[in-house]
Every structure is written in structure tokens, then in C-alpha cells.
Coordinates of C-alpha atoms and ligand atoms in Angstrom, one line a residue:
M1 CA 92.7 112.9 85.3
Y2 CA 93.0 115.4 88.1
P3 CA 93.1 119.4 87.5
I4 CA 96.5 119.9 88.6
D5 CA 95.8 123.2 90.2
M6 CA 93.1 121.5 92.3
Y7 CA 95.2 120.7 95.2
K8 CA 97.6 123.5 95.5
G9 CA 97.5 125.8 98.3
S10 CA 95.7 123.1 100.3
A11 CA 99.0 122.9 102.3
E12 CA 101.9 124.7 101.5
A13 CA 105.2 123.9 103.0
G14 CA 105.0 126.8 105.1
E15 CA 102.1 126.0 106.7
L16 CA 102.2 122.3 106.6
A17 CA 101.0 120.5 109.4
E18 CA 100.8 123.5 111.9
N19 CA 96.7 122.6 112.1
L20 CA 96.5 118.7 112.3
K21 CA 96.4 118.7 116.0
E22 CA 92.7 118.3 115.8
L23 CA 93.2 115.6 113.4
F24 CA 95.0 113.5 116.1
S25 CA 94.1 114.8 119.6
P26 CA 90.4 116.3 119.3
E27 CA 89.0 117.4 122.2
S28 CA 85.5 116.6 120.7
V29 CA 84.3 114.1 117.9
A30 CA 80.8 114.0 116.2
V31 CA 80.1 110.7 113.9
V32 CA 77.9 112.0 111.1
G33 CA 76.0 108.9 110.2
A34 CA 76.6 106.9 113.0
S35 CA 74.2 104.1 112.9
R36 CA 71.4 102.5 114.8
H37 CA 72.4 99.2 113.1
P38 CA 75.6 96.9 114.0
G39 CA 77.3 96.1 111.3
K40 CA 76.8 99.3 109.3
I41 CA 80.2 101.4 108.7
G42 CA 78.8 104.6 111.0
Y43 CA 77.7 102.4 114.1
T44 CA 81.3 100.3 113.9
I45 CA 83.2 103.7 113.8
L46 CA 81.1 105.2 116.9
R47 CA 81.4 101.8 118.9
N48 CA 85.3 101.7 118.2
I49 CA 85.6 105.3 119.4
I50 CA 83.8 104.6 122.4
E51 CA 85.3 100.9 123.4
Y52 CA 88.9 102.0 122.4
G53 CA 88.5 104.6 125.7
Y54 CA 88.5 107.8 123.6
K55 CA 88.4 110.4 126.7
G56 CA 86.9 113.3 124.9
K57 CA 83.3 114.3 124.1
I58 CA 81.6 112.2 121.4
Y59 CA 78.4 113.0 119.6
P60 CA 76.4 110.8 117.4
I61 CA 74.7 112.5 114.6
N62 CA 71.6 111.0 113.1
P63 CA 68.3 112.6 111.9
K64 CA 66.5 109.3 112.6
A65 CA 67.9 108.5 116.0
D66 CA 67.8 109.5 119.5
E67 CA 70.3 107.8 121.6
I68 CA 73.0 105.3 120.2
L69 CA 75.5 102.9 121.9
G70 CA 74.1 105.1 124.8
L71 CA 74.9 108.5 123.8
K72 CA 72.8 111.2 123.2
A73 CA 72.3 111.5 119.6
Y74 CA 71.6 114.8 117.5
P75 CA 69.8 115.3 113.9
S76 CA 72.8 117.9 113.1
V77 CA 76.1 119.1 114.4
L78 CA 74.1 122.4 114.8
D79 CA 72.4 121.1 117.2
V80 CA 75.1 120.1 119.6
P81 CA 75.6 122.6 122.4
D82 CA 79.1 122.2 122.3
K83 CA 82.0 122.7 120.1
I84 CA 83.2 120.1 117.6
D85 CA 86.9 119.7 116.7
M86 CA 86.5 116.8 114.3
A87 CA 83.6 115.2 112.0
I88 CA 83.8 111.9 110.9
I89 CA 81.4 111.4 108.2
A90 CA 79.6 108.3 107.2
V91 CA 76.8 109.2 104.9
P92 CA 76.3 108.5 101.4
V93 CA 78.1 110.7 99.0
K94 CA 75.0 112.8 97.9
I95 CA 74.4 114.0 101.5
V96 CA 78.2 115.1 102.3
P97 CA 78.0 118.8 100.6
K98 CA 75.4 119.5 103.2
V99 CA 76.9 118.1 106.2
A100 CA 80.1 119.5 105.3
E101 CA 78.4 123.0 105.2
D102 CA 76.5 122.5 108.6
C103 CA 80.1 121.5 109.9
G104 CA 81.4 124.5 108.8
K105 CA 78.7 126.5 110.0
K106 CA 79.5 125.0 113.7
G107 CA 83.1 125.7 113.5
V108 CA 84.3 122.2 113.1
K109 CA 88.1 121.8 112.0
V110 CA 88.8 119.1 110.5
L111 CA 86.6 116.5 108.5
V112 CA 87.6 112.5 108.2
V113 CA 85.7 111.6 105.2
I114 CA 84.7 108.0 105.2
T115 CA 82.6 107.9 102.1
S116 CA 83.7 106.5 98.9
G117 CA 82.1 107.8 95.2
F118 CA 84.5 110.4 94.6
G119 CA 87.4 111.1 92.6
E120 CA 88.5 107.3 92.7
V121 CA 85.5 106.6 90.3
G122 CA 85.9 109.8 88.1
N123 CA 83.7 112.2 90.4
I124 CA 85.8 114.9 90.3
E125 CA 82.9 117.4 90.8
A126 CA 82.4 116.1 94.2
E127 CA 85.6 116.6 95.3
Q128 CA 86.1 120.2 94.3
E129 CA 82.5 121.0 95.7
L130 CA 83.6 119.3 99.0
I131 CA 86.9 121.3 99.1
K132 CA 85.4 124.7 98.3
I133 CA 82.9 124.6 101.2
A134 CA 85.9 123.4 103.4
R135 CA 88.2 126.4 102.2
E136 CA 85.4 128.5 102.7
Y137 CA 85.1 127.4 106.6
G138 CA 88.6 126.9 107.2
M139 CA 88.2 123.3 107.6
R140 CA 90.6 120.3 106.7
I141 CA 89.9 117.1 105.4
L142 CA 91.2 113.7 105.7
G143 CA 90.1 111.4 103.0
P144 CA 87.7 111.2 101.4
N145 CA 87.4 107.4 100.5
I146 CA 89.1 106.2 103.9
F147 CA 88.8 103.9 107.0
G148 CA 89.4 106.6 109.7
L149 CA 92.3 106.9 111.5
A150 CA 93.6 106.0 114.8
Y151 CA 95.7 107.7 117.2
T152 CA 96.5 105.5 120.3
P153 CA 98.3 108.2 122.7
A154 CA 94.8 109.8 122.7
R155 CA 92.9 106.2 122.9
L156 CA 91.3 107.6 119.8
N157 CA 90.0 104.6 117.1
A158 CA 87.8 106.6 114.6
T159 CA 88.1 103.5 112.2
F160 CA 85.6 101.0 111.0
G161 CA 88.2 98.1 111.3
P162 CA 89.2 96.0 114.7
K163 CA 88.6 97.6 118.0
D164 CA 91.8 96.7 119.3
I165 CA 95.0 98.3 118.6
R166 CA 98.5 97.4 120.0
E167 CA 100.1 100.7 121.4
G168 CA 103.6 101.4 120.5
N169 CA 105.4 104.1 118.4
I170 CA 105.3 103.0 114.7
A171 CA 102.9 105.3 112.4
F172 CA 101.3 103.8 109.4
I173 CA 99.9 105.5 106.8
T174 CA 98.1 103.8 104.1
Q175 CA 96.7 104.9 100.6
S176 CA 94.9 101.6 100.9
G177 CA 92.1 101.2 103.0
A178 CA 91.4 97.5 102.9
L179 CA 95.2 96.7 103.6
G180 CA 95.3 99.2 106.8
I181 CA 92.4 97.5 108.1
A182 CA 93.5 93.7 107.2
L183 CA 97.0 95.0 108.6
M184 CA 95.6 96.3 112.1
G185 CA 94.4 92.7 113.2
W186 CA 98.0 91.5 111.9
T187 CA 99.8 94.2 113.8
V188 CA 98.5 92.9 117.2
M189 CA 99.2 89.1 116.5
E190 CA 102.8 90.1 115.6
E191 CA 103.2 92.3 118.9
I192 CA 104.0 95.5 116.7
G193 CA 103.1 98.4 118.4
L194 CA 101.3 101.5 116.6
S195 CA 101.2 105.2 117.6
A196 CA 99.0 106.2 115.0
L197 CA 97.3 104.9 111.6
I198 CA 96.0 106.5 108.9
S199 CA 93.9 105.9 106.2
I200 CA 95.0 108.6 103.8
G201 CA 92.7 107.8 100.7
N202 CA 92.4 110.5 98.0
M203 CA 94.1 113.1 99.8
I204 CA 92.1 115.9 98.1
D205 CA 93.6 118.3 101.1
I206 CA 95.7 116.7 103.7
D207 CA 98.2 114.2 102.0
V208 CA 100.8 111.9 102.9
I209 CA 103.6 114.5 103.1
E210 CA 101.7 116.8 105.3
V211 CA 100.7 113.9 108.1
S212 CA 104.7 112.8 107.7
K213 CA 105.7 116.1 108.6
Y214 CA 103.1 116.3 111.6
L215 CA 104.4 112.7 112.8
A216 CA 108.2 114.0 112.7
D217 CA 107.5 115.9 115.5
D218 CA 105.3 113.9 117.3
P219 CA 106.5 112.5 120.3
H220 CA 105.2 109.2 120.7
T221 CA 106.2 108.0 117.3
R222 CA 109.5 106.3 116.6
V223 CA 109.3 105.7 112.8
I224 CA 106.6 106.0 110.2
T225 CA 105.8 103.6 107.6
I226 CA 103.9 104.5 104.6
Y227 CA 102.0 102.3 102.0
L228 CA 102.4 104.5 98.7
E229 CA 100.7 104.1 95.5
G230 CA 101.5 107.6 94.6
L231 CA 101.6 111.4 94.7
K232 CA 98.8 113.6 94.1
P233 CA 100.3 116.0 90.8
G234 CA 102.3 118.9 91.6
T235 CA 103.0 117.6 94.8
G236 CA 106.4 115.9 93.9
K237 CA 108.7 119.2 94.9
K238 CA 106.9 119.3 98.3
F239 CA 107.4 115.8 98.8
M240 CA 111.4 116.1 98.6
E241 CA 111.5 119.0 100.8
I242 CA 109.5 118.0 103.2
M243 CA 110.5 114.3 103.6
K244 CA 114.2 115.4 103.5
E245 CA 113.2 117.3 106.6
V246 CA 110.9 114.3 108.3
T247 CA 114.2 111.6 107.8
R248 CA 116.7 114.0 109.7
K249 CA 114.2 113.5 112.5
K250 CA 113.0 110.1 112.3
P251 CA 113.3 107.1 109.7
V252 CA 110.5 106.7 107.3
I253 CA 110.2 103.2 105.3
I254 CA 107.9 103.3 102.2
I255 CA 106.1 100.3 100.3
K256 CA 105.9 101.9 96.8
A257 CA 103.2 100.0 95.3
G258 CA 102.6 100.0 91.5
R259 CA 106.0 99.1 90.6
S260 CA 104.9 97.2 87.2
R261 CA 103.4 98.3 84.5
R262 CA 100.2 97.0 85.3
G263 CA 100.3 97.6 88.6
A264 CA 100.8 101.4 87.9
A265 CA 97.7 101.0 86.0
A266 CA 96.1 99.4 88.9
A267 CA 97.1 102.0 91.4
A268 CA 95.9 104.8 89.1
S269 CA 92.2 103.5 88.8
H270 CA 92.3 102.6 92.8
T271 CA 93.0 106.2 94.4
G272 CA 93.6 108.0 90.9
S273 CA 97.4 108.9 92.0
L274 CA 100.4 109.3 90.1
A275 CA 101.7 105.6 90.1
G276 CA 104.0 105.3 87.6
M277 CA 107.8 106.4 86.9
D278 CA 108.9 103.8 89.4
H279 CA 112.6 104.8 88.4
V280 CA 111.7 108.6 89.8
Y281 CA 110.3 107.4 92.9
N282 CA 113.3 105.3 93.4
A283 CA 115.5 108.2 92.8
A284 CA 113.4 110.3 95.2
F285 CA 113.4 107.9 98.2
K286 CA 117.1 107.9 97.8
Q287 CA 117.9 111.3 97.7
T288 CA 115.6 111.8 100.8
G289 CA 116.7 108.9 102.8
I290 CA 113.6 107.4 102.7
L291 CA 114.0 103.7 102.8
R292 CA 112.0 101.5 100.3
A293 CA 110.6 97.9 101.3
K294 CA 109.4 95.4 98.8
T295 CA 106.7 93.9 100.8
V296 CA 104.7 94.7 103.7
E297 CA 106.3 92.0 105.9
E298 CA 110.0 93.6 105.3
M299 CA 108.5 97.7 106.2
F300 CA 107.5 96.0 109.5
D301 CA 110.4 93.9 110.1
W302 CA 112.3 97.0 109.7
A303 CA 109.9 99.5 111.7
R304 CA 110.1 97.1 114.3
A305 CA 114.0 97.3 115.1
F306 CA 114.0 101.2 114.6
A307 CA 110.9 101.3 117.0
N308 CA 112.7 99.9 120.2
Q309 CA 116.6 99.5 119.2
P310 CA 119.0 102.6 118.8
V311 CA 120.3 104.0 115.5
P312 CA 123.5 102.2 114.8
K313 CA 126.7 104.0 115.7
G314 CA 129.1 102.2 113.0
E315 CA 128.9 99.3 110.4
R316 CA 130.7 96.8 112.7
T317 CA 128.7 93.6 113.0
I318 CA 129.1 90.3 115.2
I319 CA 126.9 87.1 114.9
I320 CA 126.2 85.0 118.1
T321 CA 124.4 81.9 117.5
N322 CA 124.0 78.2 118.4
G323 CA 124.2 76.5 115.4
G324 CA 126.4 76.7 112.3
G325 CA 123.9 76.5 109.7
V326 CA 122.2 79.8 110.4
G327 CA 125.4 81.3 111.0
V328 CA 126.2 80.5 107.4
L329 CA 122.8 81.6 106.3
A330 CA 123.0 85.0 108.1
T331 CA 126.8 86.0 106.9
D332 CA 125.2 85.0 103.3
A333 CA 122.8 87.7 104.0
A334 CA 124.8 90.2 105.8
E335 CA 127.1 90.5 102.4
E336 CA 124.1 90.5 100.5
Y337 CA 122.4 93.5 102.3
G338 CA 125.9 95.2 103.0
V339 CA 126.4 94.7 106.6
N340 CA 129.9 94.4 108.0
L341 CA 130.9 91.4 109.7
I342 CA 134.0 92.0 112.1
T343 CA 137.3 89.9 112.0
P344 CA 137.3 89.6 115.8
S345 CA 140.6 90.6 117.2
I346 CA 143.1 88.0 119.3
E347 CA 142.0 89.2 122.7
L348 CA 138.1 89.4 121.7
K349 CA 138.3 85.8 120.1
D350 CA 140.1 84.8 123.5
R351 CA 137.2 86.4 125.5
F352 CA 134.8 84.6 123.4
H353 CA 136.7 81.2 124.1
R354 CA 136.4 81.4 127.4
I355 CA 132.4 81.5 127.5
M356 CA 131.8 78.7 125.1
P357 CA 132.3 75.0 125.1
W358 CA 135.8 74.3 124.1
F359 CA 134.6 73.0 120.4
G360 CA 132.7 76.3 119.5
S361 CA 134.2 79.1 117.5
P362 CA 135.2 82.4 118.4
K363 CA 135.5 83.8 114.9
N364 CA 132.3 85.6 113.2
P365 CA 129.8 83.8 113.7
V366 CA 130.6 83.3 117.0
D367 CA 129.3 79.5 117.3
L368 CA 128.1 78.9 120.8
T369 CA 127.2 75.2 119.5
G370 CA 123.9 73.2 120.1
Q371 CA 125.5 72.5 123.6
A372 CA 125.0 76.1 124.3
G373 CA 122.7 77.4 127.4
V374 CA 120.9 80.8 128.4
E375 CA 124.4 81.2 130.3
N376 CA 126.5 80.9 127.2
Y377 CA 124.5 83.5 125.5
I378 CA 124.5 86.0 128.2
K379 CA 128.0 86.0 128.7
A380 CA 128.3 86.2 124.9
L381 CA 125.9 89.5 124.7
E382 CA 128.2 90.9 127.6
V383 CA 131.4 90.4 125.6
A384 CA 129.9 91.6 122.6
F385 CA 128.3 95.0 124.7
E386 CA 131.5 95.6 126.2
S387 CA 134.1 95.4 123.2
P388 CA 135.2 98.3 121.4
E389 CA 135.2 96.3 118.3
I390 CA 131.7 95.8 117.9
D391 CA 128.7 98.2 117.0
N392 CA 125.8 95.9 116.2
I393 CA 124.6 92.5 117.3
V394 CA 122.6 89.7 115.8
V395 CA 121.9 86.6 117.8
L396 CA 120.6 83.6 116.3
Y397 CA 119.2 80.6 117.9
C398 CA 118.4 77.2 116.7
R399 CA 115.6 75.0 118.5
T400 CA 117.5 72.1 120.9
A401 CA 116.4 70.2 123.2
I402 CA 118.6 71.3 126.1
L403 CA 117.4 75.1 125.5
D404 CA 114.0 76.3 125.9
P405 CA 113.7 79.1 123.9
R406 CA 111.5 81.4 126.1
E407 CA 113.9 80.8 128.8
L408 CA 116.6 82.3 126.8
A409 CA 114.7 85.0 125.4
K410 CA 114.2 86.2 129.0
G411 CA 117.9 85.9 129.2
L412 CA 118.3 88.1 126.6
V413 CA 115.6 90.5 127.7
D414 CA 117.4 91.3 130.9
T415 CA 120.7 91.5 129.3
I416 CA 119.9 93.7 126.5
K417 CA 118.2 96.0 129.1
L418 CA 121.2 96.1 131.3
Y419 CA 123.3 97.6 128.3
K420 CA 120.6 99.7 126.8
G421 CA 122.9 102.7 127.4
S422 CA 125.8 101.3 125.0
G423 CA 124.3 102.5 122.1
K424 CA 124.4 99.0 120.3
P425 CA 121.5 97.7 118.6
V426 CA 120.7 93.9 118.6
V427 CA 118.5 92.0 116.5
V428 CA 117.3 88.5 117.1
G429 CA 116.6 85.6 114.6
M430 CA 115.1 82.3 115.7
V431 CA 114.0 78.7 114.1
G432 CA 111.7 76.5 115.8
G433 CA 108.3 75.6 116.5
L434 CA 105.5 76.6 119.0
D435 CA 107.9 77.4 121.7
T436 CA 110.2 79.3 119.6
F437 CA 107.1 81.6 118.4
E438 CA 106.7 82.4 121.8
A439 CA 109.7 83.2 122.7
M440 CA 109.8 85.7 119.9
K441 CA 106.9 87.2 121.2
I442 CA 108.8 87.7 124.7
L443 CA 111.3 89.2 123.1
N444 CA 109.1 91.5 120.7
K445 CA 106.7 92.3 123.7
N446 CA 110.2 93.6 125.7
G447 CA 111.1 95.7 122.5
V448 CA 113.8 93.3 121.2
P449 CA 113.1 92.5 117.6
A450 CA 112.9 89.3 117.1
Y451 CA 112.3 87.4 113.5
P452 CA 111.7 83.7 112.5
S453 CA 114.5 83.7 109.7
P454 CA 118.4 84.4 110.2
E455 CA 118.0 86.8 106.8
R456 CA 115.0 88.8 108.3
A457 CA 117.0 89.7 111.5
V458 CA 119.9 90.8 109.3
S459 CA 117.8 92.3 106.6
S460 CA 116.2 94.7 109.3
L461 CA 120.1 95.3 111.1
A462 CA 121.1 96.5 107.4
A463 CA 118.0 98.9 107.3
M464 CA 118.9 100.5 110.2
I465 CA 122.5 100.6 109.1
R466 CA 121.4 102.2 105.9
Y467 CA 120.0 104.7 107.5
S468 CA 122.5 105.5 109.9
R469 CA 124.8 106.0 107.0
Y470 CA 122.2 108.2 105.5
L471 CA 122.2 110.6 108.3
Q472 CA 126.1 110.5 108.5
K473 CA 126.4 111.8 105.2
I474 CA 124.0 114.5 105.3
Ligands
ACO501 N1 73.1 113.5 108.9 C1 73.5 111.8 109.9 N2 73.2 111.2 109.6 C2 72.4 110.6 108.2 C3 71.9 111.7 107.6 C4 72.2 113.2 108.1 N3 71.9 114.4 106.9 N4 71.0 111.1 106.5 C5 71.0 110.0 107.0 N5 71.7 109.4 107.9 C6 71.4 108.3 108.6 C7 71.1 107.1 107.9 O1 69.7 107.2 108.5 C8 71.7 106.2 108.7 O2 71.5 105.6 110.1 P1 70.6 104.4 110.3 O3 71.5 103.1 109.8 O4 70.6 104.4 111.4 O5 69.5 104.5 109.2 C9 73.5 106.5 108.4 O6 73.2 107.8 108.2 C10 74.0 106.1 107.3 O7 73.5 106.3 105.9 P2 73.0 105.2 105.1 O8 72.1 106.0 103.9 O9 72.5 104.4 105.9 O10 74.7 104.9 104.5 P3 75.1 103.7 104.6 O11 75.8 103.2 106.2 O12 74.8 102.3 103.6 O13 76.2 103.9 103.7 C11 78.8 105.2 103.6 C12 77.3 105.5 104.1 C13 79.4 103.9 104.5 C14 79.1 106.1 104.1 C15 78.9 104.8 102.4 O14 78.0 105.4 101.5 C16 80.4 104.4 101.8 O15 80.5 105.5 101.0 N6 80.7 103.1 101.7 C17 81.8 103.0 101.5 C18 82.9 103.2 102.8 C19 84.2 103.0 102.4 O16 84.4 101.6 102.2 N7 85.3 104.0 102.5 C20 86.6 103.4 102.1 C21 87.0 102.9 103.3 S1 88.9 102.4 102.8 C22 88.6 100.5 102.1 O17 88.8 99.9 101.1 C23 87.7 99.7 103.1

């Protein structure tokens, strides 16, 4: 078990996040343990930093090498002629204190400690020693036991995950390294753009609270997502205070693992965090306006909506569809998730009726029928955007042979762009085969959140509505 006071004072509320600039936008980085051998962690981190296009200065540190990946290598950080803002440490745990000491003497601002073998395996002494050195020299520590961090606006990928990261405005903080690495590739495939990706590991100094606070003021981040197993002892109050501030500025979505008794025990041995007391976390999330997702898929579904669409101004929602069945499924989902579907006025029904085949339905869901073409969808969207009765729009599509979903996607993107100033969020649910998948890619690439089922589209809108309610309440 961790001594409770060990982590206190590393980042008290008043001074939080002021000194994290070097973590996200360092002017120079050293990779200590930059290996000469492809496939090793230190090599991969150095290669990612270079190949992702980091523009600052890069210093490989390795006493056995003169040059690595075309860069001059130095035996120690103390041999580097210029200043070093950040040192990424990828040497075995036994060497870490000496390396940290050298970094302190060099005036390094922040240590990103990749190395495992600390508190997660009961080696508390090594953590205490590291903290002591960092405090002595006024350095901050991310980690240990992490896969690194990435900040796309600075073209910094200091991880040993995949090289490519799609740029965007979703920040992802993760207490699980392996999951974080796995999701890096997945986000690229899913067209999910990231501003930041932070592996938080054992959180012996910089913790999830402080990173969230920093990101709350980061102009490149619109929504913060967190995979959390648990907080460190003694940080509950800080979590409540700071997260309330953060959610006022931008939405925070947390997937809190360790919900079950056995899951909590697994999380405790994974990162040594307080994972139990699920009901306490639930209450804390509610009070602070944090949205709790149950699965990774749900978390990124919601984040995708927040990343590009305006926060709803009201609750009144319309569904536009070409298929009765998906319309009914979306209606069920709306009821389940608390999304208020409007009953259109006679005038509004009349307007919808004019833009659909005579056998369509102008009620809610507005059923354009299987005969609908791109034009019907565009006109229905125009009616919805212009109607004062509507705050939010759900567009659904079922693959029909007469409407190519990719053409529909382009039409939707253009129309939604035209109405950008309306403040009305749009989510899209599409069901079909390969070309439907391609259509969703077009939509997502262009900032229109698209999902492969009506339920996921409605669930994402529901999350936005819950956040909007929270903001109105406070
Ligand atoms: N300063 C700088 N470099 C040094 C020093 C020193 N004082 N001493 C040795 N080195 C060099 C080594 O020579 C080596 O380079 P080389 O390959 O060119 O010879 C390099 O530093 C690395 O040292 P190794 O002893 O080869 O260490 P190795 O790479 O095997 O392991 C590591 C180091 C990766 C940090 C390991 O100890 C470790 O902790 N691995 C786990 C990391 C991890 O999984 N973190 C959590 C991620 S999250 C998740 O779950 C995925």
C-alpha cells in the first residue's frame, strides 16, 4: 500500500498545471536509453519523435553510441551543450536514479519515465527515491511505467506506440499503457483525431487531475477522454475541486475500469490505485459533471460528437430517416437515453411533407422512405435547421440501391457546413455494407459524427444533451 502522504504536495491545487508547458511543448528533448537496436523501446521512441516531425532539438543519450538514427549521441545529458526541457527515460529501473540526478544537474524540467519495475510491483523505495531527486531539482515527473506521451500540435510523438497519430481535438489520458497503445492504431482507422495522448502510469507526481486541468485551457483540445482505474490516495478532494473547473470549460468523458469487485482488485495490482468504491466514483462524476462511459467504444463515440459539433442549446430533437425500422430503433434509444423527440407542429409537418414522396411520414421520425435521394435529405435537413421548433438533428440512413451513401455523405457535409452557425448538433447513423463504411469515413473526416447504428448515434447525442443540462444547471 502507498504511504498516503507520499504524493501530497507534488501538485497542490493553486500551483497545478502551471509548469506543464514543457511536458506538452518542450523546445528540446533527450531520449535517455535511446537504443542502437531497432525493436527496442528506446530506439522506437527516438524514431517516433524524429519521424512524426518534431521540430525541436532531439538528443539521443547512450554511453555506448556515437550516433543513432542519424543524430549525434551523447554519453550523458550532462554532455549535451544546449538546454534540455524534457528527458524521456528508457533505461532499466536500477539506472533511473543516476540518470534522474544527472537530469536534475542539467536543469531538465520534466522527466517522462517509461521504465517499469516501480510501485506497480511493490518497489515503493525506487519511487520515493525518484520523487526525492525530482523535488530537489524542481523537476516534474510523468510516470513511471508509461508508454510516453504525444501532443499533435507540437508534432511530438514520444511514445513506443505506432508512429502515426491522426491530428484532431480529442485528448486521451490513459492509466493503461497497453490499452493506450492499442487505441492509437484504432483511432487512426476510425478517423478519430487526437490533440494529446498521455500515458499516466503510476502517477507518482503529475496525475490525471493536473493533466486535465492543463488540457482544460489547451486551445487545441475540445474534449478530454480518460481511461481511469483509480485515483491515488488522498487526492479525492483535489479531484472534485479541479474537475468541476475543468467541466465548466470542456466536456470530460471517463471510462472507469474496475467496476466489479474482481475488476477493482485487478486494477489495484495493475497501477496500485484506489479502484474500489465504484458508487463513490459514480457520485463524484455526477457532481463534477463528468460523463461516465461504459466502454471504450462509447467513450470515443461521444468524444467524436463533442469534437466537432456544438453543445446542444436545447432538448428538442428530430430524427430524419429513409427507413422506418431504424427510425423505430432510434426512437427506442431516444427514450432509453432521455432524448426528447418533438411532436412537429402542423406547419412543420407540412414543410416536411412538401420535400418527401407523398407516402412518406412527416411525423417524428421524419420518414423520407426508401425512395429518398440526396436531394430529399438535403431539403429535410434545411427544414430542420431553419425550424425554431428543433434544437438537435439525428440523420439515419439504410443502404438502398437507389442512393449511394457516399453521395449522401457529401451532400450532408455540404449542407451541415452551410448551417454551421445554427448551433444545432447533427449526428448520423448509417446501416449498410462497405460503401456505407466509406460514407461514414467521409462524414467523420469532415467533422460530422457518423456511427454504424442508430443507437450509437442517439447515445452520442444524449451524452451531449446531458452535458448541456449540467452546464445549464451550474
Ligand atoms: N544512459 C543512457 N543509456 C544507457 C545507460 C545510461 N546510463 N546505460 C545503458 N544505456 C543504454 C543501453 O546500452 C541500451 O542501449 P543499446 O541497446 O544501444 O545497448 C539502452 O540504454 C537501453 O538499455 P537496456 O539495458 O538495453 O534496457 P532495455 O531496453 O532492455 O530496457 C526499459 C529498458 C525498456 C526501460 C525496461 O527496463 C522497461 O522498463 N521495460 C518496460 C517498459 C514498459 O512497458 N513501460 C510501461 C508501458 S505501458 C504498457 O503496459 C505497454
